[in-house]
Structure formats: C-alpha cells, structure tokens
mmCIF file of C-alpha atoms in Angstrom:
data_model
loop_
_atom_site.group_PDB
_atom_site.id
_atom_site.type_symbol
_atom_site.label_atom_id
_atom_site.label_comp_id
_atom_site.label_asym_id
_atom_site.label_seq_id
_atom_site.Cartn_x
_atom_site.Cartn_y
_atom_site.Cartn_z
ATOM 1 C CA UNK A 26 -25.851 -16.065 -11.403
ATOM 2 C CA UNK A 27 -25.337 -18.883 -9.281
ATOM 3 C CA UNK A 28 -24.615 -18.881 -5.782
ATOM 4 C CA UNK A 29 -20.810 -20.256 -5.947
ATOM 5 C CA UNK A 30 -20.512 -17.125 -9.089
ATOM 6 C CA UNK A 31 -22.234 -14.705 -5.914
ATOM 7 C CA UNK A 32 -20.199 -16.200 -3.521
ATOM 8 C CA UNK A 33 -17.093 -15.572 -5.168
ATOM 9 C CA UNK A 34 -17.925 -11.858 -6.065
ATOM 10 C CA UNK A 35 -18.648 -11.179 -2.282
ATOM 11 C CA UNK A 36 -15.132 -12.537 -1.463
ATOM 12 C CA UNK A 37 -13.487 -10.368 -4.138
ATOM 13 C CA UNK A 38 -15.653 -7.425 -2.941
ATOM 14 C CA UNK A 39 -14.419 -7.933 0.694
ATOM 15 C CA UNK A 40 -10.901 -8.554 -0.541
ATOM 16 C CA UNK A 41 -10.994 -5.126 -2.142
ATOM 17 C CA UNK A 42 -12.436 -3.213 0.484
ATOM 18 C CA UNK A 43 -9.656 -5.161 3.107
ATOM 19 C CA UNK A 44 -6.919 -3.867 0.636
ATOM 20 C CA UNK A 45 -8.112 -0.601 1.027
ATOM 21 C CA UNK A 46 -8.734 -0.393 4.497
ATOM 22 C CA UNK A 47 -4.867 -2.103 4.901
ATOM 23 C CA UNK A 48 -3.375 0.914 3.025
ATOM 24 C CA UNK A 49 -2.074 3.765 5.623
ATOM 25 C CA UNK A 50 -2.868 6.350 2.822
ATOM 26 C CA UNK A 51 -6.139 5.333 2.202
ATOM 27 C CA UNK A 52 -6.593 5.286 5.920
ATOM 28 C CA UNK A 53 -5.313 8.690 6.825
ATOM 29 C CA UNK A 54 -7.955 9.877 3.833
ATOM 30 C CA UNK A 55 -11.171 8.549 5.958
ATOM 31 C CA UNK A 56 -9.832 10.020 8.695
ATOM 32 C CA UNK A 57 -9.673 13.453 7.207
ATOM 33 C CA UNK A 58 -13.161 12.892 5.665
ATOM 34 C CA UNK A 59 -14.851 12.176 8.805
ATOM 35 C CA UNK A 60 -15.510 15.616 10.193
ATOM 36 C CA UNK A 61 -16.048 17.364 6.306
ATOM 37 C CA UNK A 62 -16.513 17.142 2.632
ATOM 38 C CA UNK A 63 -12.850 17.604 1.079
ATOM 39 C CA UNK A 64 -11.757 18.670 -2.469
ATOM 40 C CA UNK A 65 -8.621 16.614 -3.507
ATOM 41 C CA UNK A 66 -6.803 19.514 -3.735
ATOM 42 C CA UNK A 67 -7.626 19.540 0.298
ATOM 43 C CA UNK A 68 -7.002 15.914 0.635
ATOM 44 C CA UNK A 69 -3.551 16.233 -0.725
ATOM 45 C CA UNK A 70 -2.525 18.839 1.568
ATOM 46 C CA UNK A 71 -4.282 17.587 4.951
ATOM 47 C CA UNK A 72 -2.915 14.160 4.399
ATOM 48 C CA UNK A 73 0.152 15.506 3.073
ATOM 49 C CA UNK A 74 -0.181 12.800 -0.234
ATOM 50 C CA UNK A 75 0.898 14.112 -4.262
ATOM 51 C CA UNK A 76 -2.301 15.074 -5.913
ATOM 52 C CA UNK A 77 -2.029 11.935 -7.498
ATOM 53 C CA UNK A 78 -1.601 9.607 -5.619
ATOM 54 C CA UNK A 79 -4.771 11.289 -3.866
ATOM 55 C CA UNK A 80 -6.602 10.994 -6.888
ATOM 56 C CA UNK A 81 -5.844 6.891 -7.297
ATOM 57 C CA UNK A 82 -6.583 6.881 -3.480
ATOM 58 C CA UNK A 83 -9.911 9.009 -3.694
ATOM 59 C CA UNK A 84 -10.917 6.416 -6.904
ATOM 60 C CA UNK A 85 -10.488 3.365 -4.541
ATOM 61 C CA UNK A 86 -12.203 4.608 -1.774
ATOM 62 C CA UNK A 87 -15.624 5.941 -3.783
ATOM 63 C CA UNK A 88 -14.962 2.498 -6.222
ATOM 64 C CA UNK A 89 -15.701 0.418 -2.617
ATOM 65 C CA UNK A 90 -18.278 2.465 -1.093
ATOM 66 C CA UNK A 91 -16.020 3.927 1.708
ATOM 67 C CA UNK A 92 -15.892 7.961 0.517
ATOM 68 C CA UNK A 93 -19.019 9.960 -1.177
ATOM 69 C CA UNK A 94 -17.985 11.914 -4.266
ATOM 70 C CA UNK A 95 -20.566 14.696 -4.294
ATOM 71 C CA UNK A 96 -20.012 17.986 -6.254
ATOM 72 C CA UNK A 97 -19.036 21.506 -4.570
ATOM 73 C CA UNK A 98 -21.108 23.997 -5.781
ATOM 74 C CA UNK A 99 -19.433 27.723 -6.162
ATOM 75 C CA UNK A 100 -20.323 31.368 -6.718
ATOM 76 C CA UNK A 101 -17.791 31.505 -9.199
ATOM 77 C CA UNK A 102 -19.372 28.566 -11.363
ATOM 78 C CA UNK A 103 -16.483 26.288 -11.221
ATOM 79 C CA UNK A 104 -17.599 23.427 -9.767
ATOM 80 C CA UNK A 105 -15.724 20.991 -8.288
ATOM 81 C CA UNK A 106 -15.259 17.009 -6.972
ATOM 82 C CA UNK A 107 -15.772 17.016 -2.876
ATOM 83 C CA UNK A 108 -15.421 13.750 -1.091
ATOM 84 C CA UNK A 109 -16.836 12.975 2.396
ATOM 85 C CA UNK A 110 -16.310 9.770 4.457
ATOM 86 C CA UNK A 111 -19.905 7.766 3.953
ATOM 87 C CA UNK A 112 -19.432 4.847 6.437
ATOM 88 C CA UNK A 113 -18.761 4.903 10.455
ATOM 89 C CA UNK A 114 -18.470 1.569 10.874
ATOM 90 C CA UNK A 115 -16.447 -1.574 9.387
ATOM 91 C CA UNK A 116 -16.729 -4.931 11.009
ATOM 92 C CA UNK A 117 -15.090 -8.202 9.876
ATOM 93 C CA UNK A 118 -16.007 -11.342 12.130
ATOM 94 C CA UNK A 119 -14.555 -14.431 11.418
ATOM 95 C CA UNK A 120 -16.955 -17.946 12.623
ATOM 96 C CA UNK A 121 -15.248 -20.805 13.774
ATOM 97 C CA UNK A 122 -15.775 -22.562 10.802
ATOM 98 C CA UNK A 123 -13.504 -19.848 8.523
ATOM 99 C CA UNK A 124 -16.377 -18.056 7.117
ATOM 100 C CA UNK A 125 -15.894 -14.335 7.039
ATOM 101 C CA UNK A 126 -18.508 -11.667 7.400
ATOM 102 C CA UNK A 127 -18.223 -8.182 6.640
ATOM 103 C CA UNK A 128 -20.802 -5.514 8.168
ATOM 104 C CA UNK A 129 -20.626 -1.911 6.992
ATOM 105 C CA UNK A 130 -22.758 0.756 8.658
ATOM 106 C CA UNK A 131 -23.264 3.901 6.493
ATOM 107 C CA UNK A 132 -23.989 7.323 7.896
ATOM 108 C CA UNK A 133 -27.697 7.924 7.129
ATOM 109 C CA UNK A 134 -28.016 10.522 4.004
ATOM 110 C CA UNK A 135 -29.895 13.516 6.685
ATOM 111 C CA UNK A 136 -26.360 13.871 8.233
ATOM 112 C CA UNK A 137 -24.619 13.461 5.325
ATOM 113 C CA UNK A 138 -26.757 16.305 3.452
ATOM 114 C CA UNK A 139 -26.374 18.312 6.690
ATOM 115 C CA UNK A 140 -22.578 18.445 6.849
ATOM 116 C CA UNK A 141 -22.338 19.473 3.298
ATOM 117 C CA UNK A 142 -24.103 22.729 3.593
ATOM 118 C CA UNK A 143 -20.892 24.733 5.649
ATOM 119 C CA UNK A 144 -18.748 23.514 3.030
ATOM 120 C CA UNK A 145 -21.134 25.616 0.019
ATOM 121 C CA UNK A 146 -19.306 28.909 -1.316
ATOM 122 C CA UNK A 147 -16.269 30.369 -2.653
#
C-alpha cells in the first residue's frame, strides 16, 4: 500500500465511524450498551427501534469497532448474540491546517470480561 492508498482508507474509516456516531439510533444504542451486554431482542425494546432496524444498527456499530458482539451463554443451550458498548471515548480534533484526527479509547478487556458475568443464565 502506499501512503496516499492508507491515507485514503483512514478518511473513509473516519467517515464511517462519523456516520454512525451522527445517527440518533445508533446513538441511543451506545447509550443503552454502556452499563450492560444487550441481546437485540433487548436493544429493540430499550431503545424502542423494530428488530430490524436494530439488527442493521447493531451490524454498523460492531462493523466500526464501537459495540462488542460476544455470545450469551444459557442453561437452556440456546445461545445467543449479546452486544456491549466497547469504547468510552471518541475524540475528533481538527488542526489549523484541516487535518482531522480521530482518537478512540476502548474500555480495557478486564472490565469488559467483568460486566459480562451478571448477564450469564437463563
């Protein structure tokens, strides 16, 4: 690759993630993740969305690193999709010569193993 072909794939990447982060859907989703795991199912009625429009929201989110899809194991042996918000932070600075930067901080994986464990059963 060279850098103009790198440089071009980190605008599109921020571009995506921006478009995300700019729909309210989307948004309301992180916010519901942030405390928990979630099935879709759970999404949908928390955030009050169709189950599929959940499930194209879910896809973008996990597609630009924003949500965790993890699985939700059960007693009854159907297993299912949870998702849990894996980011606390977004940043986007802007220099004063145009250039944008994006900064992402990701919850470190001890906290997100350790709020997965109340969410185990059924």
């Amino acid at each position: 690759f060279s850098e103009q072909s790198r440089r071009i794939d980190a605008e599109r990447s921020i571009e995506k993630l921006l478009n995300v982060l700019g729909d309210a859907d989307c948004r309301a989703i992180l916010d519901a993740t942030s405390d928990g795991a979630l099935s879709a199912n759970e999404v949908s009625e928390t955030c009050e969305l169709p189950i599929s429009t959940t499930y194209r929201k879910l896809d973008l989110l996990t597609d630009v690193g924003l949500l965790e899809e993890r699985t939700r194991i059960r007693y009854s042996g159907k297993h299912i999709s949870e998702y849990c918000r894996s980011v606390t932070d977004v940043v986007v600075s802007i220099d004063t010569n145009g250039n944008m930067e994006l900064k992402v901080s990701h919850r470190d994986s001890s906290e997100r193993v350790k709020r997965s464990l109340p969410v185990i059963g059924e």
